Amino acid sequence: MPRRKVAPDAVVVKPTPKHAAGSLDASHPMLGGRKISPLHADGRVPVYTNMQDFLRDFGHVAAEPTIDGICHTLAERARGARSKEFTNAVAWVNDVLVGTREEMGAETWNAVLSNRMDELLHDIVLRDDFLDESPPAVEDTLKCLVGVCQSVEMRANRKAEANAARRIMSRVPSVLQHFWDHRTRLYLRDDECPRTGTDPITILVTVYGLIYKMTNTSFPIILPQFMIHLWVNSTRRTQSLDDLLWSHRLTVNSMKARELFDENAYTHVTLVDGVGVDAYLARIVAELQRPDITIRGIEGCLASLKDLILDLSLRPAIEKHGVMPVVAKTLDVQGRWPKEDALRANVYKEASHILSWWTQKYFADLSAIDRSEVTARGGDVVDFLVRGLDLVAEGFHRMDKDDRHELRKDIQEYCIVATRMSNDPRPPVRVFLAGMKARARDEWWPCLSRLQSSPHRSDQREKLYSVLVDRWMDYGRALGFDAEKEQKRHKSVAKSRCTWRGCGYNTRAPPGKLLACKGCGEVQYCGRECQKSDWAQGGHKQHCGTRVKT
């Protein structure tokens, strides 16, 4: 008799004496007292093509445990009993129930709510011996709680879920205080809990914040404080942490809208007396330089800094950590075409505010006491003005009206500053002016050229476009530039610049030798990545006489 063919990844299970009767009593409460039938009615051996079905019929968590049975096991653990059944239960909920909650049936979800699984999980998490469980069991338990809370948050407009949301919010202060009391034992590093690259506590705290926001409920002060603790101390730099910082900003902004919130007091309690200003600023600087930081991460860091710079007592620490050069670099990299429009506009909005405010305070110090405890760089001013004008050249829809008018005022202000500086002999002023002139020498004419050649110039209904062009020309003249001479000079140095417009060395001298295009020989690049980008996005594919392999 020929052998039966099965799928390569199939699991073939042969009956054992234990299974010979065709059914097995499931007496454990987790199984709901039901029976399983591992054999087909005709006695044939079943063939499984996935492990979940196999475990359903033959595993230690068999026959799809009932929610009632799962909650019975959770209740036992909440009362202090420790058993393998608890580990199995949270693993099953995490892998099966939570992993497919979007497809969860109404009956199953209603059982989760009626059994108050959220309360049982919170009871377990609040036990002093909870962190004595194995790291996978701790992680699975927290993920179960995350899954239930996320499902409640997504359905919080319904009565049963609204009741569950209130139960969850009533537990948040005590849970976060418990986490804080045991913070040295939390799994915040990859080497402590290597199962995944994410920290479920981070996601849980983020979801807590979303529930408060969804239900329009006042946040407990410990929530944003613990968010910052997690964000600063976790070494798992993943999207969930970027989301956490973004959620922290939403939380603080919501609290700021309430009359009793004192932001300065919050900053000092959370940073100065909490995680520490140095640790917080060092983390922001490191994050802004992280290659894989997300849009939310960038926006969260910049928004946090925008609030911090308003506290004059923190200025020395901000100076010590070199925050402003990093903000300027972030604007130069993330605010430059062809980055996504929304990212560029948001980065410009936040970074330009930070750099402009910092520079204004620098000059206010010089005017008042003839010195400043911080420094400002003239080149940074040019960078944020150019990034804003580039957004204008590509269409006003990329900036809101307030930002456009702020840009106009900034250009006018620095025209005045440049004029007044020209006769100021003080060394700090001379250094600032020299930096501004050096950067403008690279950027002023190319930016003016883009403004003048923009197809959007004639489409503007507002007069602001032409006003901005005129102000930019005034700024160049204040720095001693002549448009015609600068045009000729830039044309002559074009061969020593990277052709790819998105490269920072498109307008300034690169540190190394440029590579000419092998197809036409008329353009040059810093390296292969710039050449590939210009070919795909910069239009060189259409202009090059020979199609080259990039």
Coordinates of C-alpha atoms in Angstrom, one line a residue:
M1 CA 0.0 0.0 0.0
P2 CA 1.6 3.3 -1.0
R3 CA 2.5 5.8 1.7
R4 CA 0.1 8.8 2.1
K5 CA 1.6 12.1 1.0
V6 CA 1.4 15.0 3.4
A7 CA 2.4 18.6 3.2
P8 CA 6.1 19.2 4.1
D9 CA 5.3 21.3 7.1
A10 CA 2.4 19.1 8.3
V11 CA 2.3 17.6 11.8
V12 CA 1.3 13.9 11.6
V13 CA 0.0 12.6 15.0
K14 CA -0.4 8.9 15.6
P15 CA -2.9 7.8 18.2
T16 CA -1.6 6.6 21.5
P17 CA -3.4 4.3 24.0
K18 CA -4.5 7.5 25.8
H19 CA -6.3 8.6 22.7
A20 CA -7.6 5.3 21.5
A21 CA -11.1 5.8 22.7
G22 CA -11.4 8.8 20.4
S23 CA -12.1 11.4 23.1
L24 CA -10.4 12.8 26.1
D25 CA -12.1 14.3 29.2
A26 CA -10.9 17.9 29.8
S27 CA -11.4 18.2 33.5
H28 CA -9.3 21.3 34.1
P29 CA -11.4 24.4 34.6
M30 CA -9.4 26.2 31.9
L31 CA -11.0 23.7 29.4
G32 CA -14.5 24.4 30.5
G33 CA -15.2 20.6 31.2
R34 CA -15.5 19.9 27.4
K35 CA -14.1 16.9 25.5
I36 CA -11.7 16.8 22.6
S37 CA -11.8 14.3 19.7
P38 CA -8.3 13.8 18.3
L39 CA -9.4 11.0 15.9
H40 CA -11.7 11.4 13.0
A41 CA -15.1 9.6 13.3
D42 CA -13.8 6.8 11.0
G43 CA -10.7 6.3 13.1
R44 CA -8.3 8.0 10.6
V45 CA -5.2 9.8 12.0
P46 CA -5.7 13.6 11.5
V47 CA -3.1 15.6 9.6
Y48 CA -2.4 19.2 10.8
T49 CA -1.0 21.9 8.6
N50 CA -0.4 24.4 11.5
M51 CA 0.7 24.1 15.0
Q52 CA -2.3 26.0 16.5
D53 CA -4.7 23.3 15.4
F54 CA -2.4 20.6 16.6
L55 CA -2.1 22.2 20.1
R56 CA -5.9 22.6 20.1
D57 CA -6.4 18.9 19.9
F58 CA -3.2 17.5 21.6
G59 CA -1.4 20.2 23.5
H60 CA -1.5 20.9 27.2
V61 CA -3.8 23.8 26.4
A62 CA -6.2 21.8 24.4
A63 CA -9.6 22.2 22.8
E64 CA -9.6 26.0 22.7
P65 CA -9.8 26.9 26.4
T66 CA -12.9 28.9 27.4
I67 CA -12.6 32.5 28.6
D68 CA -14.4 31.4 31.8
G69 CA -11.7 28.8 32.3
I70 CA -8.9 31.2 31.6
C71 CA -10.3 33.7 34.0
H72 CA -10.6 31.0 36.7
T73 CA -6.8 30.4 36.3
L74 CA -6.1 34.2 36.4
A75 CA -8.2 34.5 39.5
E76 CA -6.2 31.7 41.2
R77 CA -2.9 33.5 40.4
A78 CA -4.4 36.8 41.6
R79 CA -5.0 35.1 45.0
G80 CA -1.3 34.0 45.1
A81 CA -1.4 30.5 43.6
R82 CA 1.5 29.9 41.2
S83 CA 1.2 27.2 38.6
K84 CA 2.1 26.1 35.1
E85 CA -1.5 26.6 34.2
F86 CA -1.1 30.3 34.7
T87 CA 1.9 30.5 32.4
N88 CA -0.1 28.5 29.8
A89 CA -3.1 30.6 30.2
V90 CA -1.4 34.0 29.5
A91 CA 0.5 32.4 26.6
W92 CA -2.7 31.3 25.1
V93 CA -4.5 34.6 25.6
N94 CA -1.4 36.4 24.2
D95 CA -1.0 34.2 21.1
V96 CA -4.6 33.5 20.2
L97 CA -7.0 35.9 21.8
V98 CA -4.9 39.1 21.8
G99 CA -3.2 38.4 18.5
T100 CA -6.5 38.2 16.7
R101 CA -8.6 40.7 18.7
E102 CA -9.7 42.5 15.5
E103 CA -11.4 39.3 14.4
M104 CA -12.6 38.3 17.9
G105 CA -16.2 37.2 18.0
A106 CA -18.7 39.2 20.0
E107 CA -19.4 36.2 22.3
T108 CA -15.7 35.9 23.2
W109 CA -15.2 39.6 23.8
N110 CA -18.4 39.8 25.9
A111 CA -17.0 37.0 28.0
V112 CA -13.7 38.9 28.5
L113 CA -15.7 41.9 29.7
S114 CA -18.2 40.0 31.9
N115 CA -15.4 38.1 33.6
R116 CA -13.6 41.4 34.1
M117 CA -10.3 40.1 32.7
D118 CA -8.8 43.6 33.0
E119 CA -9.3 43.5 36.8
L120 CA -7.8 40.0 37.1
L121 CA -4.8 41.0 35.1
H122 CA -4.3 44.2 37.1
D123 CA -4.6 42.2 40.3
I124 CA -1.8 39.9 39.1
V125 CA 0.4 42.7 38.0
L126 CA 0.0 44.5 41.3
R127 CA 1.2 41.5 43.3
D128 CA 4.7 41.8 44.8
D129 CA 5.6 38.4 43.5
F130 CA 4.5 39.1 39.9
L131 CA 8.0 40.0 38.8
D132 CA 9.3 36.7 40.2
E133 CA 7.6 34.9 37.3
S134 CA 9.8 34.0 34.4
P135 CA 10.5 36.9 31.9
P136 CA 8.3 35.2 29.2
A137 CA 5.4 34.9 31.7
V138 CA 5.8 38.5 32.8
E139 CA 5.9 39.6 29.1
D140 CA 2.9 37.5 28.2
T141 CA 0.9 38.8 31.1
L142 CA 1.6 42.4 30.3
K143 CA 0.9 41.8 26.6
C144 CA -2.5 40.3 27.6
L145 CA -3.2 43.4 29.6
V146 CA -2.1 45.6 26.7
G147 CA -4.4 43.7 24.4
V148 CA -7.5 44.0 26.6
C149 CA -6.8 47.7 27.2
Q150 CA -6.4 48.4 23.5
S151 CA -9.6 46.6 22.7
V152 CA -11.4 48.7 25.3
E153 CA -9.9 51.9 24.0
M154 CA -11.0 51.0 20.4
R155 CA -14.6 50.4 21.6
A156 CA -14.8 53.0 24.4
N157 CA -17.9 54.6 23.0
R158 CA -20.0 51.6 24.0
K159 CA -21.5 51.1 27.5
A160 CA -19.7 47.9 28.5
E161 CA -16.4 49.1 27.2
A162 CA -16.9 52.5 28.9
N163 CA -17.4 50.7 32.2
A164 CA -14.2 48.7 31.6
A165 CA -12.4 52.0 30.7
R166 CA -13.4 53.4 34.1
R167 CA -12.2 50.3 35.8
I168 CA -8.8 50.5 34.0
M169 CA -8.4 54.2 34.8
S170 CA -9.1 53.6 38.5
R171 CA -6.2 51.2 38.5
V172 CA -3.6 53.3 36.6
P173 CA -2.2 55.4 39.5
S174 CA -1.6 52.3 41.7
V175 CA -0.2 50.3 38.8
L176 CA 2.3 53.0 37.9
Q177 CA 3.2 53.6 41.5
H178 CA 3.8 49.8 41.8
F179 CA 6.0 49.9 38.7
W180 CA 7.9 52.9 40.1
D181 CA 8.5 51.1 43.4
H182 CA 9.9 48.1 41.5
R183 CA 11.5 50.1 38.7
T184 CA 14.9 48.5 39.2
R185 CA 13.3 45.1 38.3
L186 CA 11.4 46.2 35.2
Y187 CA 12.5 44.6 32.0
L188 CA 13.8 47.6 30.1
R189 CA 16.8 46.1 28.4
D190 CA 17.1 43.6 25.5
D191 CA 19.4 41.4 27.4
E192 CA 16.9 41.1 30.3
C193 CA 13.9 39.9 28.3
P194 CA 15.2 38.8 24.9
R195 CA 12.0 37.3 23.6
T196 CA 11.0 40.4 21.6
G197 CA 12.5 43.7 20.7
T198 CA 9.6 45.7 22.4
D199 CA 8.9 46.5 26.0
P200 CA 5.2 45.7 26.8
I201 CA 5.3 48.1 29.7
T202 CA 6.0 51.0 27.3
I203 CA 3.1 50.0 25.1
L204 CA 0.8 49.5 28.2
V205 CA 1.6 53.0 29.5
T206 CA 1.0 54.5 26.1
V207 CA -2.4 52.8 25.9
Y208 CA -3.3 54.0 29.3
G209 CA -2.8 57.6 28.0
L210 CA -5.0 56.9 25.0
I211 CA -7.8 55.7 27.2
Y212 CA -7.7 58.9 29.3
K213 CA -7.7 60.9 26.1
M214 CA -10.5 58.9 24.4
T215 CA -12.7 59.3 27.5
N216 CA -11.7 63.0 28.0
T217 CA -10.7 62.2 31.6
S218 CA -8.1 64.2 33.6
F219 CA -4.7 62.4 33.7
P220 CA -3.1 61.5 37.0
I221 CA 0.2 63.4 37.2
I222 CA 2.1 60.1 37.7
L223 CA 1.2 59.0 34.1
P224 CA 3.4 61.5 32.2
Q225 CA 6.1 61.3 34.8
F226 CA 6.4 57.5 34.4
M227 CA 6.3 57.9 30.6
I228 CA 9.4 60.0 30.8
H229 CA 11.1 57.5 33.2
L230 CA 10.5 54.7 30.6
W231 CA 11.5 56.8 27.7
V232 CA 14.8 57.9 29.2
N233 CA 15.8 54.5 30.8
S234 CA 14.7 51.9 28.2
T235 CA 17.5 50.7 25.9
R236 CA 15.0 49.2 23.5
R237 CA 14.8 52.1 21.1
T238 CA 11.9 51.0 19.0
Q239 CA 8.8 52.7 17.5
S240 CA 6.9 52.0 20.7
L241 CA 9.2 54.4 22.6
D242 CA 8.7 57.0 19.9
D243 CA 5.0 56.6 20.3
L244 CA 5.4 56.9 24.0
L245 CA 7.1 60.3 23.8
W246 CA 4.4 61.4 21.3
S247 CA 1.7 60.2 23.8
H248 CA 3.5 62.1 26.6
R249 CA 3.3 65.3 24.5
L250 CA -0.5 64.7 24.0
T251 CA -0.8 64.1 27.8
V252 CA 1.1 67.2 28.8
N253 CA -0.8 69.4 26.2
S254 CA -4.1 68.1 27.5
M255 CA -3.0 68.9 31.1
K256 CA -1.8 72.4 30.0
A257 CA -5.4 73.1 28.8
R258 CA -6.6 72.6 32.4
E259 CA -6.3 75.7 34.6
L260 CA -4.6 74.0 37.6
F261 CA -1.6 72.6 35.7
D262 CA 1.7 74.3 36.5
E263 CA 4.1 73.4 33.7
N264 CA 7.2 74.8 35.4
A265 CA 6.4 72.8 38.5
Y266 CA 5.8 69.7 36.5
T267 CA 9.1 70.1 34.6
H268 CA 11.1 70.4 37.9
V269 CA 9.3 67.5 39.6
T270 CA 9.7 65.3 36.6
L271 CA 13.1 66.2 35.3
V272 CA 15.1 68.1 37.9
D273 CA 13.9 65.9 40.8
G274 CA 13.0 62.9 38.7
V275 CA 15.0 61.3 35.9
G276 CA 17.5 64.2 35.9
V277 CA 17.9 67.0 33.4
D278 CA 21.2 65.7 32.1
A279 CA 19.8 62.2 31.5
Y280 CA 16.8 63.6 29.7
L281 CA 18.8 66.0 27.4
A282 CA 21.4 63.3 26.7
R283 CA 18.6 61.0 25.6
I284 CA 17.0 63.7 23.3
V285 CA 20.4 64.4 21.7
A286 CA 21.0 60.7 21.1
E287 CA 17.5 60.1 19.8
L288 CA 17.6 63.0 17.2
Q289 CA 20.8 61.4 15.9
R290 CA 19.4 57.8 15.8
P291 CA 19.2 56.8 12.1
D292 CA 15.9 54.8 12.4
I293 CA 14.0 57.4 14.5
T294 CA 10.4 57.7 13.4
I295 CA 8.5 60.8 12.5
R296 CA 6.7 60.7 15.8
G297 CA 10.1 60.4 17.6
I298 CA 11.5 63.5 15.8
E299 CA 8.4 65.5 16.5
G300 CA 8.2 64.4 20.1
C301 CA 11.8 65.4 20.8
L302 CA 11.5 68.8 19.2
A303 CA 8.2 69.5 20.9
S304 CA 9.7 68.6 24.2
L305 CA 12.7 70.9 23.6
K306 CA 10.4 73.7 22.6
D307 CA 8.9 73.6 26.1
L308 CA 12.3 73.2 27.9
I309 CA 13.9 76.2 26.4
L310 CA 11.3 78.5 28.0
D311 CA 12.7 77.6 31.4
L312 CA 15.7 79.9 31.7
S313 CA 17.2 77.8 34.6
L314 CA 17.7 74.9 32.1
R315 CA 19.7 76.9 29.6
P316 CA 23.1 76.0 31.0
A317 CA 22.3 72.3 30.8
I318 CA 20.9 72.7 27.2
E319 CA 24.2 74.5 26.3
K320 CA 26.3 71.8 27.9
H321 CA 24.7 69.0 25.9
G322 CA 25.1 70.8 22.6
V323 CA 21.4 70.6 21.9
M324 CA 21.2 73.5 19.4
P325 CA 23.7 72.1 16.9
V326 CA 21.8 68.8 16.9
V327 CA 18.5 70.6 16.3
A328 CA 20.1 72.5 13.4
K329 CA 21.4 69.2 12.0
T330 CA 18.0 67.6 12.4
L331 CA 16.5 70.5 10.4
D332 CA 19.1 70.2 7.7
V333 CA 18.7 66.5 7.3
Q334 CA 14.9 65.9 8.0
G335 CA 13.7 69.3 6.7
R336 CA 15.4 69.0 3.3
W337 CA 13.7 67.8 0.1
P338 CA 12.9 65.0 -0.9
K339 CA 11.8 64.1 2.7
E340 CA 8.1 63.7 3.2
D341 CA 6.1 67.0 3.1
A342 CA 4.4 66.6 6.4
L343 CA 7.7 65.7 8.1
R344 CA 9.5 68.7 6.6
A345 CA 6.8 71.1 7.5
N346 CA 6.6 69.9 11.1
V347 CA 10.3 69.7 11.6
Y348 CA 10.6 73.2 10.2
K349 CA 7.9 74.5 12.5
E350 CA 9.4 73.1 15.7
A351 CA 13.1 73.5 14.9
S352 CA 12.9 77.0 13.5
H353 CA 11.0 78.1 16.7
I354 CA 13.7 76.6 18.9
L355 CA 16.6 78.1 17.0
S356 CA 15.0 81.5 16.6
W357 CA 14.0 81.7 20.2
W358 CA 17.5 80.6 21.4
T359 CA 19.2 83.2 19.1
Q360 CA 16.9 86.0 20.3
K361 CA 17.7 85.2 23.9
Y362 CA 21.4 85.2 23.1
F363 CA 21.2 88.7 21.7
A364 CA 19.0 89.8 24.5
D365 CA 21.8 88.8 26.9
L366 CA 24.4 90.6 24.9
S367 CA 22.3 93.8 24.9
A368 CA 21.5 93.6 28.6
I369 CA 24.7 92.4 30.2
D370 CA 27.2 92.4 27.3
R371 CA 27.7 88.6 27.6
S372 CA 25.7 85.4 27.4
E373 CA 26.1 82.1 29.2
V374 CA 25.0 80.3 26.0
T375 CA 26.1 80.5 22.4
A376 CA 24.2 80.8 19.1
R377 CA 25.5 80.1 15.7
G378 CA 24.9 82.4 12.8
G379 CA 24.9 79.5 10.3
D380 CA 21.9 78.0 12.0
V381 CA 19.8 81.1 11.3
V382 CA 20.5 80.8 7.6
D383 CA 19.6 77.1 7.6
F384 CA 16.2 77.5 9.2
L385 CA 15.4 80.5 6.9
V386 CA 16.4 78.5 3.8
R387 CA 14.4 75.4 4.8
G388 CA 11.3 77.6 5.3
L389 CA 11.7 79.4 2.0
D390 CA 12.1 76.1 0.2
L391 CA 8.7 75.0 1.5
V392 CA 7.3 78.3 0.1
A393 CA 9.0 77.7 -3.3
E394 CA 7.3 74.3 -3.5
G395 CA 3.8 75.7 -2.7
F396 CA 2.2 77.5 0.2
H397 CA 0.1 74.5 1.0
R398 CA 3.1 72.9 2.8
M399 CA 3.0 75.6 5.5
D400 CA 0.1 77.1 7.5
K401 CA -0.6 80.8 7.3
D402 CA 1.0 81.6 10.7
D403 CA 4.2 79.9 9.8
R404 CA 4.5 81.9 6.5
H405 CA 4.1 85.2 8.4
E406 CA 6.5 84.1 11.1
L407 CA 9.0 83.4 8.3
R408 CA 8.6 86.9 6.9
K409 CA 9.1 88.4 10.3
D410 CA 12.2 86.3 10.9
I411 CA 13.8 87.4 7.7
Q412 CA 13.1 91.0 8.4
E413 CA 14.5 90.7 11.9
Y414 CA 17.7 89.1 10.7
C415 CA 18.1 91.8 8.1
I416 CA 18.1 94.3 10.9
V417 CA 20.4 92.2 13.0
A418 CA 22.9 91.8 10.1
T419 CA 22.9 95.6 9.5
R420 CA 23.4 96.5 13.1
M421 CA 26.1 93.8 13.6
S422 CA 28.3 95.2 10.8
N423 CA 29.5 98.0 13.1
D424 CA 29.6 96.0 16.4
P425 CA 33.2 95.2 17.5
R426 CA 32.3 92.8 20.3
P427 CA 33.9 89.3 19.7
P428 CA 30.7 87.2 20.1
V429 CA 28.9 89.4 17.6
R430 CA 31.8 89.2 15.1
V431 CA 31.8 85.4 15.4
F432 CA 28.0 85.2 14.9
L433 CA 28.1 87.5 11.9
A434 CA 31.0 85.6 10.3
G435 CA 29.1 82.3 10.7
M436 CA 26.0 83.8 9.2
K437 CA 27.9 85.2 6.2
A438 CA 29.8 81.9 5.6
R439 CA 26.6 79.9 5.6
A440 CA 24.7 82.4 3.5
R441 CA 27.6 82.4 1.0
D442 CA 26.7 78.8 0.2
E443 CA 22.9 79.0 0.6
W444 CA 21.6 82.5 -0.2
W445 CA 21.8 82.5 -4.0
P446 CA 20.6 78.9 -4.6
C447 CA 17.6 79.6 -2.4
L448 CA 16.8 82.8 -4.2
S449 CA 17.1 81.0 -7.5
R450 CA 14.7 78.3 -6.4
L451 CA 12.2 81.0 -5.3
Q452 CA 12.5 82.9 -8.6
S453 CA 12.2 79.9 -10.8
S454 CA 9.4 78.2 -8.9
P455 CA 6.3 77.4 -10.9
H456 CA 4.3 78.3 -7.8
R457 CA 5.5 81.9 -8.0
S458 CA 2.8 83.0 -10.5
D459 CA 0.1 80.8 -8.9
Q460 CA 0.1 82.5 -5.6
R461 CA -3.0 84.4 -4.7
E462 CA -1.3 86.1 -1.8
K463 CA 1.2 88.9 -2.2
L464 CA 3.2 87.2 0.5
Y465 CA 5.3 85.2 -2.0
S466 CA 6.7 88.3 -3.7
V467 CA 7.2 89.9 -0.3
L468 CA 9.3 86.9 0.9
V469 CA 11.4 87.1 -2.3
D470 CA 12.0 90.8 -1.7
R471 CA 12.9 90.3 1.9
W472 CA 15.3 87.5 1.1
M473 CA 17.0 89.8 -1.4
D474 CA 17.3 92.4 1.3
Y475 CA 18.8 89.9 3.6
G476 CA 21.5 89.1 1.1
R477 CA 22.3 92.7 0.5
A478 CA 22.5 93.3 4.3
L479 CA 25.2 90.6 4.3
G480 CA 27.0 92.2 1.4
F481 CA 25.9 89.9 -1.5
D482 CA 25.1 91.0 -5.0
A483 CA 22.7 88.7 -6.8
E484 CA 24.3 88.9 -10.2
K485 CA 27.8 88.2 -8.9
E486 CA 26.6 85.3 -6.7
Q487 CA 24.9 83.8 -9.7
K488 CA 28.1 83.8 -11.6
R489 CA 30.1 82.5 -8.7
H490 CA 27.8 79.6 -8.0
K491 CA 27.8 78.6 -11.7
S492 CA 31.6 78.5 -11.6
V493 CA 31.7 76.3 -8.5
A494 CA 28.9 74.0 -9.5
K495 CA 31.4 71.4 -10.7
S496 CA 32.7 71.1 -7.2
R497 CA 29.3 70.5 -5.6
C498 CA 27.2 67.3 -5.4
T499 CA 24.5 67.5 -8.1
W500 CA 21.8 65.8 -6.0
R501 CA 19.7 68.6 -4.6
G502 CA 18.8 66.6 -1.5
C503 CA 22.4 66.3 -0.5
G504 CA 23.8 68.8 2.0
Y505 CA 26.8 69.2 -0.2
N506 CA 24.7 70.5 -3.1
T507 CA 25.5 74.0 -2.0
R508 CA 28.6 73.6 0.1
A509 CA 32.0 72.1 -0.5
P510 CA 32.1 68.3 0.1
P511 CA 34.9 66.8 2.3
G512 CA 36.0 64.3 -0.4
K513 CA 36.3 63.8 -4.1
L514 CA 33.2 63.8 -6.3
L515 CA 32.4 61.0 -8.7
A516 CA 31.3 62.0 -12.3
C517 CA 28.2 60.4 -13.9
K518 CA 29.5 57.6 -16.2
G519 CA 26.7 58.3 -18.7
C520 CA 27.0 61.9 -19.5
G521 CA 30.0 63.1 -17.5
E522 CA 28.3 66.4 -16.9
V523 CA 27.2 66.0 -13.3
Q524 CA 29.0 64.7 -10.2
Y525 CA 28.0 63.1 -6.9
C526 CA 29.3 62.5 -3.3
G527 CA 28.7 58.8 -3.8
R528 CA 26.5 56.1 -5.2
E529 CA 23.5 56.9 -2.9
C530 CA 23.3 60.5 -4.2
Q531 CA 23.6 59.3 -7.8
K532 CA 20.8 56.7 -7.3
S533 CA 18.6 59.3 -5.6
D534 CA 19.2 61.9 -8.4
W535 CA 18.5 59.3 -11.0
A536 CA 15.2 58.2 -9.4
Q537 CA 14.0 61.4 -7.9
G538 CA 16.0 64.4 -9.2
G539 CA 15.2 64.0 -12.9
H540 CA 18.7 63.0 -14.1
K541 CA 17.2 59.9 -15.7
Q542 CA 15.4 62.1 -18.2
H543 CA 18.4 64.4 -18.8
C544 CA 21.3 62.0 -19.1
G545 CA 22.1 61.1 -22.6
T546 CA 23.1 57.5 -21.8
R547 CA 21.1 55.2 -19.5
V548 CA 23.6 54.0 -17.0
K549 CA 23.3 51.2 -14.5
T550 CA 22.8 52.7 -11.0

